[in-house]
XYZ file of C-alpha atoms in Angstrom:
668
model
C -24.573 -4.002 -2.281
C -23.038 -1.680 -3.285
C -20.642 -1.262 -6.621
C -17.300 0.571 -7.675
C -17.701 2.047 -11.120
C -14.845 -0.746 -13.060
C -13.637 -3.155 -12.099
C -9.973 -3.806 -11.834
C -9.109 -7.266 -11.087
C -5.609 -8.817 -12.048
C -5.842 -12.859 -11.252
C -2.831 -15.239 -10.885
C -3.126 -19.484 -11.010
C -0.192 -19.171 -8.510
C -1.387 -21.600 -5.523
C 0.373 -22.851 -2.269
C -1.513 -26.028 -2.782
C 0.923 -28.740 -5.418
C -0.041 -27.745 -8.127
C -0.940 -30.352 -10.973
C 1.067 -31.184 -14.202
C -0.312 -30.666 -17.676
C -1.458 -34.697 -17.244
C -3.553 -33.012 -14.405
C -2.153 -34.968 -11.634
C -0.018 -33.558 -8.471
C 3.774 -33.928 -8.829
C 6.348 -34.365 -6.914
C 10.150 -34.011 -7.145
C 13.140 -36.037 -5.603
C 13.482 -34.007 -3.166
C 10.223 -33.742 -2.166
C 8.972 -29.993 -3.555
C 6.221 -29.760 -5.881
C 5.767 -28.016 -9.246
C 4.499 -27.665 -12.745
C 6.148 -29.463 -14.969
C 6.128 -28.996 -18.696
C 1.532 -27.676 -19.917
C -0.441 -26.296 -17.920
C -3.141 -27.228 -15.473
C -5.995 -27.947 -17.399
C -8.007 -25.198 -15.420
C -5.763 -22.647 -17.080
C -6.200 -24.231 -21.212
C -9.782 -24.142 -20.053
C -9.424 -20.690 -19.398
C -6.398 -19.819 -21.906
C -9.156 -21.966 -25.092
C -12.552 -19.326 -23.179
C -11.015 -16.346 -23.230
C -9.830 -17.192 -26.885
C -12.988 -17.199 -28.007
C -13.898 -14.395 -26.070
C -14.220 -11.243 -29.080
C -12.592 -8.624 -25.924
C -10.332 -10.579 -24.986
C -7.046 -11.803 -25.979
C -4.001 -14.376 -25.215
C -0.193 -12.970 -25.196
C 2.320 -15.178 -25.246
C 5.445 -14.364 -22.667
C 8.883 -15.339 -24.467
C 10.787 -18.581 -22.114
C 13.605 -20.729 -23.348
C 15.444 -20.180 -26.166
C 12.356 -17.640 -27.294
C 13.919 -15.264 -24.972
C 16.536 -12.786 -24.073
C 19.745 -14.119 -22.773
C 22.718 -12.647 -20.427
C 24.817 -11.287 -24.260
C 21.114 -10.579 -25.397
C 20.365 -8.126 -22.097
C 23.971 -6.812 -22.521
C 23.686 -5.579 -25.841
C 19.647 -4.568 -25.292
C 21.496 -2.479 -22.440
C 24.755 -1.060 -24.459
C 22.873 -0.243 -27.741
C 20.836 2.027 -25.410
C 23.126 3.643 -23.613
C 25.259 4.572 -27.281
C 23.434 6.944 -29.429
C 23.430 9.796 -30.755
C 24.486 11.573 -26.798
C 27.769 9.808 -26.919
C 28.656 12.641 -29.852
C 26.313 15.646 -29.435
C 26.256 16.422 -25.421
C 30.019 16.860 -24.518
C 29.876 19.805 -27.230
C 27.025 21.587 -24.656
C 28.491 20.562 -21.466
C 31.483 21.895 -22.670
C 30.585 25.368 -23.873
C 28.758 26.124 -21.180
C 30.466 25.006 -18.580
C 33.383 26.770 -20.141
C 35.672 24.597 -17.926
C 37.442 21.614 -18.333
C 37.271 20.200 -14.258
C 33.403 21.008 -14.382
C 32.702 19.321 -17.561
C 34.395 16.599 -16.706
C 32.716 16.873 -13.024
C 29.631 16.282 -15.013
C 30.417 13.452 -17.038
C 31.076 11.755 -12.990
C 27.960 13.269 -12.136
C 25.664 11.423 -15.007
C 27.664 8.259 -13.861
C 27.120 8.446 -10.751
C 23.167 9.171 -11.545
C 23.950 5.899 -14.071
C 24.804 3.151 -11.608
C 22.770 5.169 -8.318
C 19.740 4.570 -10.906
C 20.737 0.844 -11.931
C 20.428 0.253 -7.949
C 17.014 1.296 -8.028
C 15.219 -0.296 -11.067
C 17.692 -3.748 -10.310
C 15.484 -2.651 -6.447
C 11.554 -2.500 -8.322
C 11.462 -5.034 -10.853
C 12.567 -7.132 -8.231
C 9.710 -6.907 -5.841
C 7.493 -4.738 -7.851
C 4.820 -6.197 -8.381
C 4.003 -8.562 -5.153
C 1.088 -11.480 -4.669
C -0.300 -13.222 -1.420
C 0.042 -16.999 -2.791
C -2.688 -19.912 -2.884
C -2.114 -20.453 0.758
C -2.831 -17.080 2.372
C 0.507 -16.929 4.282
C 3.202 -16.407 1.599
C 4.053 -13.431 -0.477
C 6.338 -13.059 -3.743
C 7.507 -11.126 -6.202
C 7.337 -11.717 -10.252
C 9.362 -9.508 -12.481
C 7.114 -7.829 -15.075
C 7.930 -5.511 -18.222
C 6.861 -2.474 -18.478
C 9.627 -0.550 -16.943
C 7.614 2.263 -14.334
C 4.213 1.221 -15.081
C 4.182 -1.004 -12.589
C 6.785 0.545 -10.579
C 4.097 3.838 -10.913
C 1.237 1.747 -10.509
C 2.244 0.237 -6.793
C 4.088 4.093 -5.175
C 0.426 5.028 -6.376
C -2.602 2.674 -6.495
C -5.348 6.003 -5.869
C -6.705 7.766 -8.181
C -6.984 4.996 -10.302
C -5.439 5.215 -13.494
C -4.067 8.439 -13.390
C -0.425 7.611 -13.137
C -1.039 5.249 -15.585
C -2.169 7.796 -17.837
C 0.751 10.288 -16.664
C 2.743 8.072 -17.670
C 1.341 6.359 -20.513
C 0.529 9.694 -22.256
C 3.964 10.523 -21.714
C 5.677 7.326 -22.206
C 3.365 7.906 -26.170
C 4.725 11.159 -26.613
C 8.449 11.290 -25.519
C 9.133 7.354 -26.376
C 10.431 7.467 -29.977
C 13.046 6.992 -31.895
C 12.838 10.484 -34.507
C 15.802 12.068 -32.577
C 18.306 8.837 -33.124
C 16.900 8.372 -36.633
C 17.279 12.761 -37.606
C 20.877 11.515 -35.838
C 21.021 7.916 -38.658
C 20.204 9.758 -41.130
C 23.329 12.897 -40.374
C 25.662 11.440 -39.661
C 25.016 8.896 -42.832
C 25.060 11.901 -45.003
C 28.217 12.666 -42.788
C 29.748 9.578 -44.031
C 29.207 9.175 -47.650
C 30.310 13.668 -47.762
C 26.594 14.747 -49.339
C 25.134 17.974 -48.291
C 22.336 17.400 -46.628
C 18.833 19.072 -47.386
C 15.726 18.221 -45.488
C 13.860 15.974 -48.017
C 17.345 13.670 -48.002
C 17.301 13.773 -44.024
C 13.548 13.448 -44.030
C 13.876 10.427 -46.405
C 16.553 8.934 -44.588
C 15.096 8.934 -41.413
C 12.281 7.777 -42.007
C 13.073 4.542 -43.780
C 15.264 4.007 -41.092
C 12.566 3.975 -38.637
C 10.080 1.775 -41.182
C 12.932 -0.333 -41.251
C 13.418 -1.148 -37.774
C 8.902 -1.233 -36.806
C 9.477 -4.258 -39.975
C 12.131 -6.119 -38.896
C 10.159 -5.985 -34.796
C 6.800 -6.994 -37.096
C 7.722 -9.216 -38.309
C 11.084 -11.369 -36.760
C 11.296 -11.442 -33.241
C 14.471 -12.940 -34.283
C 16.394 -11.144 -36.431
C 15.680 -8.647 -34.418
C 17.255 -9.818 -31.205
C 20.482 -11.147 -33.548
C 20.840 -6.755 -34.665
C 20.456 -6.234 -31.191
C 23.470 -8.650 -30.434
C 25.174 -7.268 -33.883
C 25.207 -3.648 -33.228
C 25.904 -4.167 -29.421
C 29.135 -6.476 -30.513
C 30.255 -3.542 -33.038
C 29.746 -0.165 -30.256
C 31.589 -1.672 -28.097
C 34.306 -2.103 -30.724
C 33.940 1.169 -31.285
C 34.325 2.136 -27.791
C 37.617 0.927 -27.645
C 38.386 1.739 -31.433
C 38.209 5.359 -30.288
C 39.790 5.283 -26.348
C 42.634 3.194 -28.750
C 42.939 6.718 -31.429
C 43.163 8.911 -28.161
C 45.672 7.035 -26.136
C 47.776 6.794 -29.484
C 47.864 10.397 -29.979
C 48.417 11.212 -25.976
C 51.812 8.981 -26.991
C 52.795 11.028 -29.967
C 51.892 14.448 -28.306
C 50.906 14.783 -24.832
C 51.105 18.915 -24.798
C 47.514 19.275 -25.756
C 47.055 17.242 -21.868
C 49.065 19.082 -20.406
C 47.767 22.271 -21.378
C 43.715 21.412 -20.573
C 45.021 19.536 -17.426
C 46.324 22.061 -15.982
C 46.181 21.597 -12.214
C 46.353 26.125 -12.112
C 43.271 26.409 -14.747
C 41.374 23.116 -14.802
C 39.392 24.336 -13.267
C 39.477 27.596 -13.592
C 35.727 29.359 -13.871
C 37.003 32.562 -14.790
C 34.720 32.310 -18.233
C 31.409 29.727 -16.666
C 28.664 30.926 -16.005
C 27.275 32.778 -12.778
C 23.984 31.742 -12.830
C 23.008 27.845 -12.737
C 20.982 26.787 -15.427
C 23.705 26.823 -18.341
C 24.623 24.016 -15.891
C 20.796 21.990 -15.505
C 21.404 22.427 -18.709
C 24.900 20.694 -19.088
C 23.827 18.477 -15.962
C 20.808 17.333 -17.913
C 22.557 16.824 -21.086
C 25.412 14.720 -19.248
C 22.729 13.052 -18.051
C 21.284 11.402 -21.702
C 24.228 9.660 -22.685
C 22.669 7.659 -19.544
C 19.699 7.588 -19.870
C 18.954 3.661 -21.251
C 20.801 2.173 -18.822
C 17.031 0.542 -17.490
C 16.194 -0.651 -20.702
C 16.026 -3.700 -18.649
C 12.978 -2.911 -17.292
C 11.167 -2.341 -20.506
C 11.120 -5.959 -21.363
C 12.504 -7.800 -17.825
C 9.754 -10.483 -18.109
C 11.344 -11.751 -21.681
C 14.837 -11.906 -20.124
C 15.685 -15.933 -19.998
C 16.287 -16.900 -15.649
C 16.017 -12.902 -14.553
C 16.711 -13.047 -11.250
C 19.993 -14.724 -12.354
C 20.487 -12.652 -15.016
C 18.897 -9.757 -14.501
C 20.666 -7.558 -11.653
C 24.232 -9.152 -12.536
C 23.872 -8.342 -16.385
C 22.547 -4.954 -15.647
C 24.597 -3.279 -13.096
C 28.101 -5.435 -14.344
C 26.948 -4.138 -18.116
C 25.493 -0.252 -16.968
C 29.190 0.424 -14.595
C 31.640 -0.969 -17.739
C 30.035 0.592 -20.608
C 29.238 4.168 -18.523
C 33.480 4.332 -17.542
C 34.150 3.938 -21.142
C 31.569 6.557 -22.354
C 33.599 9.479 -19.042
C 36.500 7.520 -20.242
C 35.794 9.178 -24.557
C 34.732 11.984 -23.193
C 38.226 13.063 -21.018
C 40.478 11.763 -24.421
C 37.990 14.665 -26.410
C 39.654 17.100 -23.488
C 42.600 15.693 -23.845
C 43.598 16.001 -27.494
C 41.309 18.773 -28.427
C 42.669 21.854 -27.075
C 40.908 25.019 -25.076
C 40.292 27.360 -27.639
C 37.703 24.563 -29.563
C 36.840 22.238 -27.101
C 34.830 25.934 -26.149
C 32.848 27.126 -28.631
C 29.369 26.724 -29.239
C 27.369 24.914 -31.626
C 30.940 23.108 -32.788
C 30.916 18.893 -33.212
C 33.163 17.909 -30.646
C 33.368 14.849 -32.055
C 34.552 15.283 -34.855
C 37.176 17.463 -33.622
C 38.030 14.138 -31.601
C 38.432 12.361 -35.129
C 40.635 14.955 -36.489
C 42.712 15.211 -34.136
C 43.549 11.607 -33.819
C 42.484 9.858 -37.129
C 42.673 13.149 -39.134
C 46.878 12.945 -38.574
C 46.502 10.699 -40.902
C 43.786 10.573 -43.375
C 42.387 12.946 -45.838
C 39.628 15.507 -44.086
C 37.125 13.060 -46.215
C 37.990 9.559 -44.823
C 37.677 11.225 -41.745
C 34.352 12.342 -42.046
C 33.615 9.627 -42.980
C 34.536 7.429 -40.335
C 33.449 10.096 -37.646
C 30.041 9.608 -39.678
C 30.416 5.803 -39.699
C 30.612 5.406 -35.913
C 27.985 7.774 -35.663
C 25.880 5.826 -37.343
C 26.256 2.524 -36.636
C 25.611 4.020 -32.917
C 22.358 5.724 -33.751
C 21.261 2.961 -36.315
C 21.572 0.440 -33.007
C 19.492 2.292 -30.273
C 16.215 2.843 -32.702
C 16.652 -0.069 -33.629
C 16.934 -1.594 -29.762
C 14.306 1.201 -28.593
C 11.739 0.386 -30.782
C 11.686 -3.080 -29.302
C 11.319 -2.309 -26.025
C 9.586 0.746 -26.362
C 7.120 -0.913 -28.398
C 6.580 -3.475 -25.257
C 6.347 -0.331 -22.895
C 4.246 0.510 -24.863
C 1.844 -2.700 -25.046
C 1.447 -2.801 -21.701
C -0.018 0.863 -21.356
C -2.797 -0.559 -23.696
C -3.528 -3.744 -21.379
C -4.509 -0.841 -18.976
C -7.117 0.587 -21.070
C -6.455 4.539 -20.942
C -6.303 3.698 -24.875
C -9.277 4.101 -27.444
C -9.240 0.495 -29.165
C -6.829 -0.208 -26.102
C -7.180 -4.759 -27.241
C -5.682 -3.931 -30.581
C -2.908 -2.108 -29.184
C -2.020 -4.809 -25.778
C -2.557 -7.768 -28.718
C 0.491 -9.181 -30.681
C 0.074 -10.568 -34.047
C 1.759 -12.778 -37.151
C 2.807 -9.598 -38.869
C 4.599 -10.776 -41.859
C 5.301 -11.435 -46.442
C 3.200 -14.178 -46.309
C 0.490 -14.547 -43.548
C -0.592 -10.467 -44.226
C -1.342 -8.988 -41.087
C -3.223 -10.541 -37.563
C -3.551 -12.125 -34.901
C -2.162 -15.298 -33.143
C -3.673 -18.616 -33.890
C -6.077 -20.126 -31.288
C -4.047 -23.492 -31.940
C -1.140 -23.785 -30.579
C 0.000 -26.065 -27.690
C 0.357 -24.822 -24.330
C 3.869 -24.828 -23.784
C 4.928 -24.412 -27.701
C 5.680 -20.419 -28.123
C 5.165 -18.991 -31.387
C 8.029 -17.780 -32.687
C 6.804 -15.057 -35.023
C 4.735 -13.572 -32.640
C 5.252 -9.662 -32.162
C 3.321 -6.295 -31.044
C 2.451 -5.290 -34.311
C -0.016 -2.481 -33.282
C 2.199 -0.855 -30.416
C 4.788 -0.961 -33.543
C 2.258 0.749 -35.945
C 1.869 3.345 -33.394
C 5.461 3.784 -32.270
C 5.600 3.772 -36.371
C 2.990 6.649 -36.480
C 4.593 8.955 -33.362
C 7.902 8.872 -34.576
C 7.330 9.705 -38.451
C 5.129 12.392 -37.191
C 8.126 13.364 -35.109
C 11.206 13.384 -37.475
C 8.688 14.938 -40.045
C 7.371 18.009 -37.832
C 11.563 18.149 -36.452
C 12.768 18.049 -39.890
C 10.478 20.539 -42.039
C 10.407 23.489 -38.883
C 14.173 23.331 -39.763
C 15.937 26.091 -41.864
C 18.380 25.514 -44.083
C 21.459 26.653 -45.429
C 22.796 28.390 -47.744
C 24.710 25.748 -50.157
C 28.042 26.820 -48.459
C 27.249 25.820 -44.899
C 27.732 21.504 -44.441
C 25.241 21.254 -41.674
C 21.577 22.476 -40.726
C 20.673 24.317 -38.243
C 19.102 22.308 -36.161
C 17.002 23.677 -33.658
C 13.884 22.243 -33.364
C 16.417 18.651 -33.109
C 18.012 19.893 -29.769
C 15.047 21.206 -28.563
C 12.646 17.908 -29.020
C 16.029 16.410 -27.658
C 16.545 18.332 -24.643
C 12.552 17.709 -23.582
C 13.408 13.887 -24.177
C 15.421 14.581 -21.246
C 13.827 16.390 -19.335
C 9.996 14.618 -20.093
C 10.663 11.013 -20.262
C 13.689 11.337 -17.693
C 14.462 13.613 -15.480
C 10.540 13.850 -13.976
C 9.950 10.270 -13.830
C 14.275 9.383 -12.329
C 12.865 12.528 -9.545
C 9.924 10.171 -8.555
C 11.476 6.517 -8.707
C 14.339 7.981 -6.378
C 11.959 9.455 -3.961
C 9.282 6.475 -4.890
C 11.401 4.414 -3.435
C 13.339 6.257 -0.525
C 9.640 7.010 0.893
C 8.840 3.274 0.597
C 12.368 2.270 2.756
C 12.169 4.304 5.672
C 7.904 5.402 5.619
C 7.145 4.213 9.225
C 6.065 0.557 9.281
C 7.178 0.358 5.745
C 8.494 -3.486 5.587
C 9.845 -2.641 1.806
C 13.489 -3.486 3.066
C 12.190 -7.298 4.150
C 10.188 -7.513 0.407
C 13.619 -6.536 -0.825
C 17.122 -7.801 -2.210
C 18.754 -5.109 -2.615
C 20.138 -4.245 1.783
C 18.892 -1.696 3.555
C 21.638 0.839 3.736
C 22.255 0.553 -0.319
C 18.884 0.878 -1.391
C 18.627 4.409 1.605
C 22.578 5.193 -0.581
C 21.135 4.644 -3.954
C 17.647 5.872 -3.668
C 18.928 10.051 -2.253
C 21.696 9.546 -4.775
C 19.458 8.556 -7.579
C 16.606 11.012 -6.918
C 18.918 13.817 -6.632
C 20.786 13.937 -9.162
C 17.710 14.259 -11.112
C 15.509 16.655 -8.766
C 18.671 18.676 -8.820
C 18.191 20.064 -12.667
C 14.970 18.949 -12.621
C 14.144 22.507 -10.890
C 17.073 24.472 -11.385
C 16.520 24.377 -14.834
C 13.629 27.045 -14.158
C 15.811 29.807 -12.931
C 16.492 32.212 -15.653
C 19.832 33.315 -16.325
C 19.674 37.182 -17.887
C 22.636 35.777 -20.125
C 21.022 32.934 -21.705
C 17.722 33.951 -23.170
C 17.736 30.913 -25.175
C 18.751 26.894 -25.569
C 22.047 26.077 -26.126
C 23.187 25.361 -29.715
C 19.475 26.898 -31.773
C 20.806 30.842 -31.981
C 18.194 32.750 -31.016
C 14.799 30.742 -31.792
C 14.437 28.043 -28.829
C 14.063 30.258 -25.589
C 16.160 28.890 -22.213
C 12.110 27.096 -20.894
C 10.801 25.598 -23.652
C 12.046 21.927 -23.391
C 11.019 22.495 -18.990
C 7.431 23.611 -20.192
C 6.980 21.216 -22.934
C 7.654 18.803 -20.937
C 5.407 19.963 -17.715
C 2.690 20.746 -20.321
C 2.770 17.131 -21.487
C 2.224 16.067 -17.780
C -0.460 18.533 -17.885
C -1.726 16.630 -20.751
C -1.806 13.619 -19.116
C -4.782 15.127 -16.285
C -6.782 15.939 -18.457
C -6.206 12.634 -20.576
C -7.182 11.369 -16.560
C -10.410 13.296 -15.898
C -11.375 13.535 -19.558
C -11.297 8.882 -19.119
C -13.155 9.305 -16.019
C -15.660 11.760 -16.997
C -15.924 9.465 -19.585
C -16.658 6.268 -17.448
C -19.416 7.417 -15.501
C -20.604 8.733 -18.092
C -21.141 5.223 -19.493
C -22.781 4.259 -16.089
C -25.463 6.944 -15.611
C -26.854 6.518 -19.104
C -25.865 3.255 -21.197
C -25.625 1.396 -16.764
C -22.572 0.218 -17.996
C -19.040 -0.309 -15.871
C -15.296 -0.795 -18.178
C -14.003 -4.156 -16.895
C -10.103 -4.651 -16.746
C -9.352 -8.694 -16.377
C -5.619 -8.570 -16.876
C -4.955 -13.131 -15.997
C -0.907 -13.860 -15.575
C -0.847 -17.433 -15.665
C 2.710 -18.927 -14.557
C 4.662 -22.146 -14.618
C 7.155 -22.732 -12.259
C 10.211 -24.195 -13.620
C 12.058 -27.731 -12.228
C 14.074 -24.904 -10.138
C 11.759 -23.843 -8.554
C 11.755 -19.858 -10.883
C 8.186 -18.624 -11.741
C 8.086 -17.752 -15.164
C 5.184 -16.416 -16.389
C 4.045 -18.189 -19.626
C 0.701 -16.284 -20.644
C -1.485 -13.045 -19.611
C -5.137 -13.470 -20.353
C -6.297 -9.202 -21.125
C -9.954 -8.276 -21.067
C -10.983 -4.930 -21.377
C -14.606 -4.477 -22.150
C -17.982 -2.129 -20.731
C -20.486 -5.065 -18.906
C -23.992 -4.040 -18.046
C -24.584 -2.631 -14.284
C -27.451 -3.258 -12.672
C -28.165 -1.287 -9.469
C -28.294 -3.585 -5.883
C -27.000 -6.389 -8.556
C -23.862 -9.197 -7.127
C -21.097 -9.797 -9.218
C -18.845 -12.862 -9.265
C -15.877 -14.345 -11.089
C -14.691 -18.097 -10.254
C -11.622 -17.518 -10.630
C -7.802 -18.545 -9.823
C -6.267 -15.431 -7.620
C -2.991 -14.215 -6.667
C -3.295 -10.792 -4.887
C -1.228 -8.657 -3.325
C -1.127 -7.791 0.600
C -4.934 -9.258 0.901
C -7.019 -6.691 -0.661
C -9.534 -5.234 0.413
C -13.135 -5.655 -1.483
C -12.039 -9.858 -2.171
C -13.330 -12.752 -0.483
C -11.416 -15.888 -1.338
C -11.954 -19.178 -0.386
C -10.492 -22.132 -1.105
C -12.447 -24.697 -3.327
C -9.711 -26.819 -4.391
C -7.070 -27.953 -2.289
C -5.930 -30.013 -4.316
C -5.003 -27.837 -7.354
C -5.582 -24.567 -5.191
C -8.417 -22.963 -6.964
C -9.876 -20.053 -5.299
C -12.994 -17.767 -5.957
C -13.114 -14.323 -5.411
C -15.990 -12.735 -4.969
C -15.899 -9.177 -6.787
C -17.708 -6.951 -3.851
C -17.495 -3.514 -3.210
C -14.283 -1.157 -3.171
C -11.851 -3.463 -4.874
C -8.890 -2.391 -6.152
C -6.262 -3.408 -8.748
C -3.237 -5.099 -8.022
C 0.240 -4.322 -9.037
């Protein structure tokens, strides 16, 4: 029987029959329901033991119980990502691009709408994909998984194999770094200390922030989460402080607000652009501060009781924080005069502080407060995104598309005393190893971020001593490219993808999704449309706008979107080379690429399905023409996928045998 050129399986130890406890005996609850107790089925224990001994396999532990992320940690994680450098920097471009108070504030509401609808879409995907067929052959369930868009794209586009993984994976590896917030942290620290900015100082502080975040999460998950909670709490207090500053100033002097919000002039477009480009650019930068709404999806498998906490916490947190962000930008417009607000390449955040607390504080004190708030926002963003991005990069490595994939897919114990090593093989089945971390993925993150920091800083022209800031053309180019390449493109795909699943003839998505059909369709349409408009409109040239905003005459208007599309093209080229390499190995060496992912689950007393471990195997195996390959596994497959023959061999454990045959595909 013919074999496909690669073997990709995803196996699950969940059955419809009674499960065995750690002692090897089935257990029954008082109400008659069956389920596992602490400890694993003996066959799973044996599988884990065997995998730990194999050269081309690794066993990943998923944090559960006290080691998982509680509702407050998830809230702070989202809050830290929503509040970064964008809340201080985007407003300058939006107000100067539109030259209209009303249109600018409408664009901030546009971003809020995108975030709310996107949260619903990502909640729906996170609680629905992937889906699996239980061992009884009839029941289907969904299991939460980390990795953000990766499992959803693999669900949308199963063929051609590996294409979705390469497109998103390469985009995330390139754009998913913290260079811009690291640089923003450095600039903020120097502003707070009233120190002249030099390229060396900016690069040094930015590298220190990046290195600290990567080492922190490599050495201590606990302290990484604690810092996440600290910065999240501090940022929330910071937002309320800024709102209090704004309203206090309005109470003293409302003349600026009365002028700016005058109904006859607020929506005036007398000085606004005639073409769509500047508006599309403003919309992208209005979306950028809200783009962290889906951070919980990056670490979804690590959330405590995800079906109970994930949806509620995500929606409430995004709605509240996004509303506060919009409120602050309304206050910008209420306290800063128009002639200053509409200036291009001007620091509107500092102007806000100058027109509020600057009334009673010196310029140096105002600078220190503004810089401190900015540093708090940017550093917290770096710490949280380093934590979540490393998990996504680890998931990308588990798909087998990277050189040394198993190395980057593994977790390690990394500390001053232990050095750098993999997880110890001897651990009880229910005890978590608290010091494990995706240290290799974090090292990859550090390298990419460091390169981006140095390239950005040293591509910047250092100004004369009489000027106080950098010409950060490269910084704004990178920020705009990140917003377009990692947010706008993939958000559009997610919205359109869910809409297709909802409305495709014969689709049963509405029966699978926990989101009501009408709400799901409305959210997908809104989310897809709010991102698709700037996705396309940014390509429409404006003769009056030949350069990117805040870059002077150094960055062409088409550079950010071209950069984003170029990364996608690179992903396609990478995929073609990857498939060609697989073909050559098969033809010349008679080898097949085998990628096996075996999640191992435990059903809690409440009935919730929790993943405890995942066995990942990436290896090349000998291919013999006409050979029929078999593997004995406990399998949970999606929709009775063609290419697998399954039969029950043990009624007590629900174990199944899957025979590998032609045309099998990976389930996601």
